[in-house]
PDB file of C-alpha atoms and ligand atoms in Angstrom:
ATOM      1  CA  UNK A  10      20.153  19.515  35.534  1.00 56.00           C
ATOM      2  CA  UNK A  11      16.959  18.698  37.083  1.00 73.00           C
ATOM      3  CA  UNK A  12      16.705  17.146  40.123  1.00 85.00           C
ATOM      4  CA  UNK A  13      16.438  12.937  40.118  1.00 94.00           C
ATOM      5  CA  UNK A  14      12.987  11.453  41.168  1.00 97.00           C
ATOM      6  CA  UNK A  15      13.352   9.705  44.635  1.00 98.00           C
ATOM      7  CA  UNK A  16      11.981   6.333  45.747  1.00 98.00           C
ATOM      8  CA  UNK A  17       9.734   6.121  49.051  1.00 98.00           C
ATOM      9  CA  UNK A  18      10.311   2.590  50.479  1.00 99.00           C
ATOM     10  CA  UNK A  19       7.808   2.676  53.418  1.00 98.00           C
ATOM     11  CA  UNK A  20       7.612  -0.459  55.637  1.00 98.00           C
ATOM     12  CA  UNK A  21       4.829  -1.264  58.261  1.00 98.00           C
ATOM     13  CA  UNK A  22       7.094  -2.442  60.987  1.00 98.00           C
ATOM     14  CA  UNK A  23      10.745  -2.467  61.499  1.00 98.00           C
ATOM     15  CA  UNK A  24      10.396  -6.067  61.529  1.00 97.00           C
ATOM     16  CA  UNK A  25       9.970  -6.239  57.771  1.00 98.00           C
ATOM     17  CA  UNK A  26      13.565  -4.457  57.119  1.00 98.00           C
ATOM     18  CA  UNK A  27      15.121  -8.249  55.767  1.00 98.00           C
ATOM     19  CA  UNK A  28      12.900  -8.323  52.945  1.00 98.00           C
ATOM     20  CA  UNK A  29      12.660  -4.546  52.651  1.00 98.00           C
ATOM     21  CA  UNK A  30      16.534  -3.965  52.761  1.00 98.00           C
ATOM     22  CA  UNK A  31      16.763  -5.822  49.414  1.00 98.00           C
ATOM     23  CA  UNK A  32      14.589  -3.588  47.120  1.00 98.00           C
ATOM     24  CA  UNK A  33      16.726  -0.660  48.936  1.00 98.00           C
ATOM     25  CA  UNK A  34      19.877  -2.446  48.105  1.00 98.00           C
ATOM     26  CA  UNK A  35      18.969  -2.719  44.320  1.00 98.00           C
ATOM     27  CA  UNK A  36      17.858   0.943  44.069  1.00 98.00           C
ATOM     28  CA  UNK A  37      21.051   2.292  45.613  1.00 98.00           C
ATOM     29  CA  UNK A  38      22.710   0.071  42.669  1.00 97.00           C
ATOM     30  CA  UNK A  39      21.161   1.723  40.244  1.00 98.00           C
ATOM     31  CA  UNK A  40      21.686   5.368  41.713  1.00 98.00           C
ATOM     32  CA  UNK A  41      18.182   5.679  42.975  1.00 98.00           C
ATOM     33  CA  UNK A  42      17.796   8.126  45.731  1.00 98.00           C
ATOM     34  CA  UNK A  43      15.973   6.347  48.147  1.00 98.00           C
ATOM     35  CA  UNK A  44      13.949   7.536  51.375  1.00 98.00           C
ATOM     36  CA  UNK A  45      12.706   4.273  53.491  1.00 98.00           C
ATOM     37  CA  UNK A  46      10.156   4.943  56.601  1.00 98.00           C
ATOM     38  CA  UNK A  47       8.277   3.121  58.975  1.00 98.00           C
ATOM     39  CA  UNK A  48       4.719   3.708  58.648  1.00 98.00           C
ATOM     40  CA  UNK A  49       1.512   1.493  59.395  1.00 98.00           C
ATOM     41  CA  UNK A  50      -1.640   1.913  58.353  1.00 98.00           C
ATOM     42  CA  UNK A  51      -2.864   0.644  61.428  1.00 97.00           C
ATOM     43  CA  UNK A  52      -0.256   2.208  63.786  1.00 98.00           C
ATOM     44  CA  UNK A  53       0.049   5.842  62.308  1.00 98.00           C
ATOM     45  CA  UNK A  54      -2.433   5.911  59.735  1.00 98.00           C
ATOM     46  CA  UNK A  55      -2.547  10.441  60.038  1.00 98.00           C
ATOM     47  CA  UNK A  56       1.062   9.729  59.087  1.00 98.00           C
ATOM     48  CA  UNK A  57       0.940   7.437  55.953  1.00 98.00           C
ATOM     49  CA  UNK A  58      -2.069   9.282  54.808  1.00 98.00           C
ATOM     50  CA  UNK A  59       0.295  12.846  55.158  1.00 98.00           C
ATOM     51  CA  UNK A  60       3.138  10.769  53.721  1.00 98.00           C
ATOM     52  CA  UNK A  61       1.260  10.394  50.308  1.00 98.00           C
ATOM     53  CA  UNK A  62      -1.009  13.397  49.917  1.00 98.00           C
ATOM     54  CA  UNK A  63       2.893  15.433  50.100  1.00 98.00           C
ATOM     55  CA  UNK A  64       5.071  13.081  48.270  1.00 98.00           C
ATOM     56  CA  UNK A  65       5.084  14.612  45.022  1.00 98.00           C
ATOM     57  CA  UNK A  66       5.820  17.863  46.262  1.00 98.00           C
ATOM     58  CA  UNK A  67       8.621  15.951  48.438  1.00 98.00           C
ATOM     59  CA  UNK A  68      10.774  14.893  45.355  1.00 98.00           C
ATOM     60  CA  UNK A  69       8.950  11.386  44.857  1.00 98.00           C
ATOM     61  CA  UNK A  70       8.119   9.699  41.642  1.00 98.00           C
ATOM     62  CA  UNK A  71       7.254   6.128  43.495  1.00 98.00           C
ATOM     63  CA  UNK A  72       6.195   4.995  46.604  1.00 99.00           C
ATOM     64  CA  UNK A  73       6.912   1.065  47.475  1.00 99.00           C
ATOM     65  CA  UNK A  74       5.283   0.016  50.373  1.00 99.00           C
ATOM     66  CA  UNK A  75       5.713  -2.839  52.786  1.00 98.00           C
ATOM     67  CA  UNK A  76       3.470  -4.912  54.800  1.00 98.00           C
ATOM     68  CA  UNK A  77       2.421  -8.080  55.921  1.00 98.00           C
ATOM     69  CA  UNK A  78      -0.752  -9.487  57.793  1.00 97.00           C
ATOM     70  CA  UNK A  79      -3.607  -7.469  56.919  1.00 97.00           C
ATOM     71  CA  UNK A  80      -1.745  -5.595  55.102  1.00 98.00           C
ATOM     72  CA  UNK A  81      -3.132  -2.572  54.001  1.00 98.00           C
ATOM     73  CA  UNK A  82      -0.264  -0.198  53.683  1.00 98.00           C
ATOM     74  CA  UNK A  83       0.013   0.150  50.332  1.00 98.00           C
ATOM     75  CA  UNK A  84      -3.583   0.601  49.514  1.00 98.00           C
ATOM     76  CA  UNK A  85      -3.963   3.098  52.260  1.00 98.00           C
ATOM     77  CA  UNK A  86      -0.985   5.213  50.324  1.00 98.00           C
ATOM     78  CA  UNK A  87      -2.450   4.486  46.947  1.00 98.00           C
ATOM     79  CA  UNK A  88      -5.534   5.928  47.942  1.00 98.00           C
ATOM     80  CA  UNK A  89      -3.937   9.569  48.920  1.00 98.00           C
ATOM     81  CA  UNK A  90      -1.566   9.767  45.800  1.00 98.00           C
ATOM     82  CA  UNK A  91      -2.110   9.619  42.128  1.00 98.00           C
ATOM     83  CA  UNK A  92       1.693   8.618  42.015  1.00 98.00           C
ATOM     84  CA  UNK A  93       2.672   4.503  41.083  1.00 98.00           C
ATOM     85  CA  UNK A  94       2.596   2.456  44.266  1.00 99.00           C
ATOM     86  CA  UNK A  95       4.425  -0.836  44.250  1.00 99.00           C
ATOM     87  CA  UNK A  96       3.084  -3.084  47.108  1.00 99.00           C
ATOM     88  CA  UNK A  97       5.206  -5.931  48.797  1.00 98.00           C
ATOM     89  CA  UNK A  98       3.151  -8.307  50.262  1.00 98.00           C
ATOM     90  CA  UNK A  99       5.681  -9.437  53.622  1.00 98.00           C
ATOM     91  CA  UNK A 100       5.833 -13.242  54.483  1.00 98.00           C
ATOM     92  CA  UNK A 101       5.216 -12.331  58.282  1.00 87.00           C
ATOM     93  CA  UNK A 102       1.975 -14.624  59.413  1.00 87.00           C
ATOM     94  CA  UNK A 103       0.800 -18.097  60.299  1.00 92.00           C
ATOM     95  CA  UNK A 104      -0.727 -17.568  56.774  1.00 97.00           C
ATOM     96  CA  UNK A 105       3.410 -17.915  54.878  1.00 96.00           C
ATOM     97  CA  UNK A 106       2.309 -14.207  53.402  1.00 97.00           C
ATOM     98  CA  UNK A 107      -1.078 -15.377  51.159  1.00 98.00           C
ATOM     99  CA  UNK A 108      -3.486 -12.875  53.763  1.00 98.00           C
ATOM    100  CA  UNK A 109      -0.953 -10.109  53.148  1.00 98.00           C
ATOM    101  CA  UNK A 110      -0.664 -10.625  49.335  1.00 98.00           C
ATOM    102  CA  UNK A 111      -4.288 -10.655  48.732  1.00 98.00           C
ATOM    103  CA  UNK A 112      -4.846  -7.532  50.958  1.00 98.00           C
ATOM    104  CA  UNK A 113      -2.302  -6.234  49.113  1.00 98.00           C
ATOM    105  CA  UNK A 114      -3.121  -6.949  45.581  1.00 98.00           C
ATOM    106  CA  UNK A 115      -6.901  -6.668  45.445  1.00 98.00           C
ATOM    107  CA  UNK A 116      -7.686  -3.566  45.816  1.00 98.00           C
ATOM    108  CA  UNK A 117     -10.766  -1.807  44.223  1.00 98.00           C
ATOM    109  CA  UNK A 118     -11.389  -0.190  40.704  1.00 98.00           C
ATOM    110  CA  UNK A 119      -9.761   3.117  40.450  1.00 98.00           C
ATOM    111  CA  UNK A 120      -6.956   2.637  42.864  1.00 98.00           C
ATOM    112  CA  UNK A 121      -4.143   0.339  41.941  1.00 98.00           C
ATOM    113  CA  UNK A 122      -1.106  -1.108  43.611  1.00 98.00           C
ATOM    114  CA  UNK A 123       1.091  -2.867  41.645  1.00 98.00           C
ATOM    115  CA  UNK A 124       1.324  -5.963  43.743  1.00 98.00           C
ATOM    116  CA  UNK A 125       4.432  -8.014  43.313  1.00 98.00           C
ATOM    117  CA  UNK A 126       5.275 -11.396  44.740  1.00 98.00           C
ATOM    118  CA  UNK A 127       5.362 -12.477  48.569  1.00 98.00           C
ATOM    119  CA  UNK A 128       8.631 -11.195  49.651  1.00 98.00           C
ATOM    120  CA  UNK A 129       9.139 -10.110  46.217  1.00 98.00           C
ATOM    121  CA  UNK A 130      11.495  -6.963  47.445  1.00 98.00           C
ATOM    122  CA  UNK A 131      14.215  -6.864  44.728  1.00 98.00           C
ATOM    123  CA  UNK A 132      11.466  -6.880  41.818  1.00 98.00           C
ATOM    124  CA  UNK A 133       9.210  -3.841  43.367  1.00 99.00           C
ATOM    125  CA  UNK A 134      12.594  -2.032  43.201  1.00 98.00           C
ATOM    126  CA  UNK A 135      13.288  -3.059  39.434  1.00 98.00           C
ATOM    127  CA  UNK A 136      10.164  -2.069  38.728  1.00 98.00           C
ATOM    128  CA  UNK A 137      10.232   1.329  40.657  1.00 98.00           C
ATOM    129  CA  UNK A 138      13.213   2.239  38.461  1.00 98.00           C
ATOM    130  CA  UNK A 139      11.416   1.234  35.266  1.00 98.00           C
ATOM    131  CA  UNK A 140       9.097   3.370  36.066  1.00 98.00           C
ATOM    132  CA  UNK A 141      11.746   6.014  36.359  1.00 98.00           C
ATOM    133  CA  UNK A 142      13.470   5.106  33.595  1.00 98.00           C
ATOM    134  CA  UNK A 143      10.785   6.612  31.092  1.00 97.00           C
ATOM    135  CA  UNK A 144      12.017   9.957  31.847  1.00 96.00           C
ATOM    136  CA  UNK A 145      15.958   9.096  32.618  1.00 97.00           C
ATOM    137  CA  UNK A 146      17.778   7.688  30.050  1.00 97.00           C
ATOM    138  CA  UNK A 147      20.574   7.247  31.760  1.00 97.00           C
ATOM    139  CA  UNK A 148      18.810   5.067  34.137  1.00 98.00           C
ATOM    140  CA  UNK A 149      17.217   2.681  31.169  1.00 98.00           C
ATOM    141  CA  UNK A 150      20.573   2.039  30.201  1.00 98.00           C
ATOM    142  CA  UNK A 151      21.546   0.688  34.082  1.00 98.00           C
ATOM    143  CA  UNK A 152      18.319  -1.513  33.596  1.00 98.00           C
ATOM    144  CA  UNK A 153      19.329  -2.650  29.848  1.00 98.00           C
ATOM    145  CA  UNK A 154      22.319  -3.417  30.961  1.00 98.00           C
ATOM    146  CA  UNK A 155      21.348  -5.665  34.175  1.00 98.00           C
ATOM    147  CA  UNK A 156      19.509  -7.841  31.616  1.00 98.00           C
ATOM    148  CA  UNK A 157      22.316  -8.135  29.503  1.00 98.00           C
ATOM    149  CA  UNK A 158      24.425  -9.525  32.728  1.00 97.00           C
ATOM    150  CA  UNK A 159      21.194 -11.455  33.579  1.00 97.00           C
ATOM    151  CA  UNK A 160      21.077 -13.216  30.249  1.00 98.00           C
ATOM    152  CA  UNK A 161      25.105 -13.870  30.459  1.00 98.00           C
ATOM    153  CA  UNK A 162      24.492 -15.514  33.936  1.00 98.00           C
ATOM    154  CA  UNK A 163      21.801 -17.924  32.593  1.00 98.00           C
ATOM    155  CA  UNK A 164      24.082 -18.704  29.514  1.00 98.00           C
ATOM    156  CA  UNK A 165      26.764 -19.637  31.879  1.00 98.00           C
ATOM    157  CA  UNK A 166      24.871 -21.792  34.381  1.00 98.00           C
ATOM    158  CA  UNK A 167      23.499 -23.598  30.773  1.00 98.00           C
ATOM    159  CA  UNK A 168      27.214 -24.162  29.918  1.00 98.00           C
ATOM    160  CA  UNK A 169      28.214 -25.122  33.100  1.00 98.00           C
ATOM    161  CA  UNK A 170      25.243 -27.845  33.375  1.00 98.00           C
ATOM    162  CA  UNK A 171      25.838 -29.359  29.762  1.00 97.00           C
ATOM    163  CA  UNK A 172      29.716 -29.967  30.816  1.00 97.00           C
ATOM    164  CA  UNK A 173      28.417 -31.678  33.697  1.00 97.00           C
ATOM    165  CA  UNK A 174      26.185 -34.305  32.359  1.00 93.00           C
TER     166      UNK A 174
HETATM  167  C1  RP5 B1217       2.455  -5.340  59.581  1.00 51.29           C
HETATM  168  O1  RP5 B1217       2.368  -6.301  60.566  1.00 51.29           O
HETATM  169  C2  RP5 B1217       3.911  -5.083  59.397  1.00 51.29           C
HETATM  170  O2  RP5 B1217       4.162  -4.664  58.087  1.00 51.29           O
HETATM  171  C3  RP5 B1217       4.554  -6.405  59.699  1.00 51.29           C
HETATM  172  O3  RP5 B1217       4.806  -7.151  58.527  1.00 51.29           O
HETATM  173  C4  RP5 B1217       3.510  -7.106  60.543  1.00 51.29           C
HETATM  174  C5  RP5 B1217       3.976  -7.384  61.948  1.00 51.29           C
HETATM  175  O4  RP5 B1217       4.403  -6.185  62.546  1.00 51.29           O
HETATM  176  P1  RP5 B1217       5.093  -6.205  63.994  1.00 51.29           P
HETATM  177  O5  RP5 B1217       4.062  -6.733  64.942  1.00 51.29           O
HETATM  178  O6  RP5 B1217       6.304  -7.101  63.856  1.00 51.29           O
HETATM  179  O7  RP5 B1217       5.479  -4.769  64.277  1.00 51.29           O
HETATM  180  O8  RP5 B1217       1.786  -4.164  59.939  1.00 51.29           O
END
């Protein structure tokens, strides 16, 4: 059997492990082995740069990356890989998160970050193991399946609401 893909969940500070801790949560859930680091782009940018340039030949299919303020992290990673980076814009300013999302999410032609919401931790990690998924099986079942359980949640809060009126 060849060996599973990991996901890369690098954070710019240890302060952004609340958020972070959730897209780390949902990978373990679906099996995902995960590898989380502090890194800044600002702080140890030889590092984060070294990170990416040697993450495919580390075992890693994705990167996710962290950061709030100017938060430029992800891009920074992005621009030393050719493998998907998910960015996660962190809610950590006087700003509520808007000057990390938009360094985050607009970066130049030719290197993209998939940018989700402020905060948005548990959907970069979805998406991480969508990406996956187009080469496991197995784990496109775990993600048809959490639909499934999303869609019978939603059905049962309806319910629930039309006995209540
Ligand atoms: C960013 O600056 C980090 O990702 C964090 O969100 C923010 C604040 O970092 P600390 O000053 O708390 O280390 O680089």
């Amino acid at each position: 059997m060849t060996q599973k893909l990991k996901v890369a969940v690098i954070m710019g500070s240890d302060s952004d492990i609340p958020v972070v801790s959730k897209a780390i949560e949902r990978l373990k859930s679906f099996g995902i082995p995960v590898e989380a680091h502090v890194m800044s782009a600002h702080r140890t940018p030889e590092r984060a740069m070294a990170f990416a340039a040697a993450a495919y030949d580390n075992g890693f299919g994705v990167i996710i990356a962290a950061a709030g303020k100017a938060a430029h992290l992800a891009g920074v990673l992005a621009a030393n890989t050719t493998m998907p980076v998910i960015g996660i814009p962190i809610k950590s300013s006087t700003l509520d998160g808007l000057d990390s999302l938009l360094s985050t999410v607009q970066m130049p032609s030719g290197v993209p970050v998939a940018t989700v919401a402020i905060d948005g931790a548990e959907n970069a990690a979805i998406l991480a193991a969508q990406i996956l998924a187009l080469g496991d099986p197995e784990l496109g079942e775990k993600l048809k399946a959490m639909k499934r359980e999303m869609e019978a949640a939603v059905i049962e809060k309806d319910k629930k609401l039309s006995k209540s009126i």
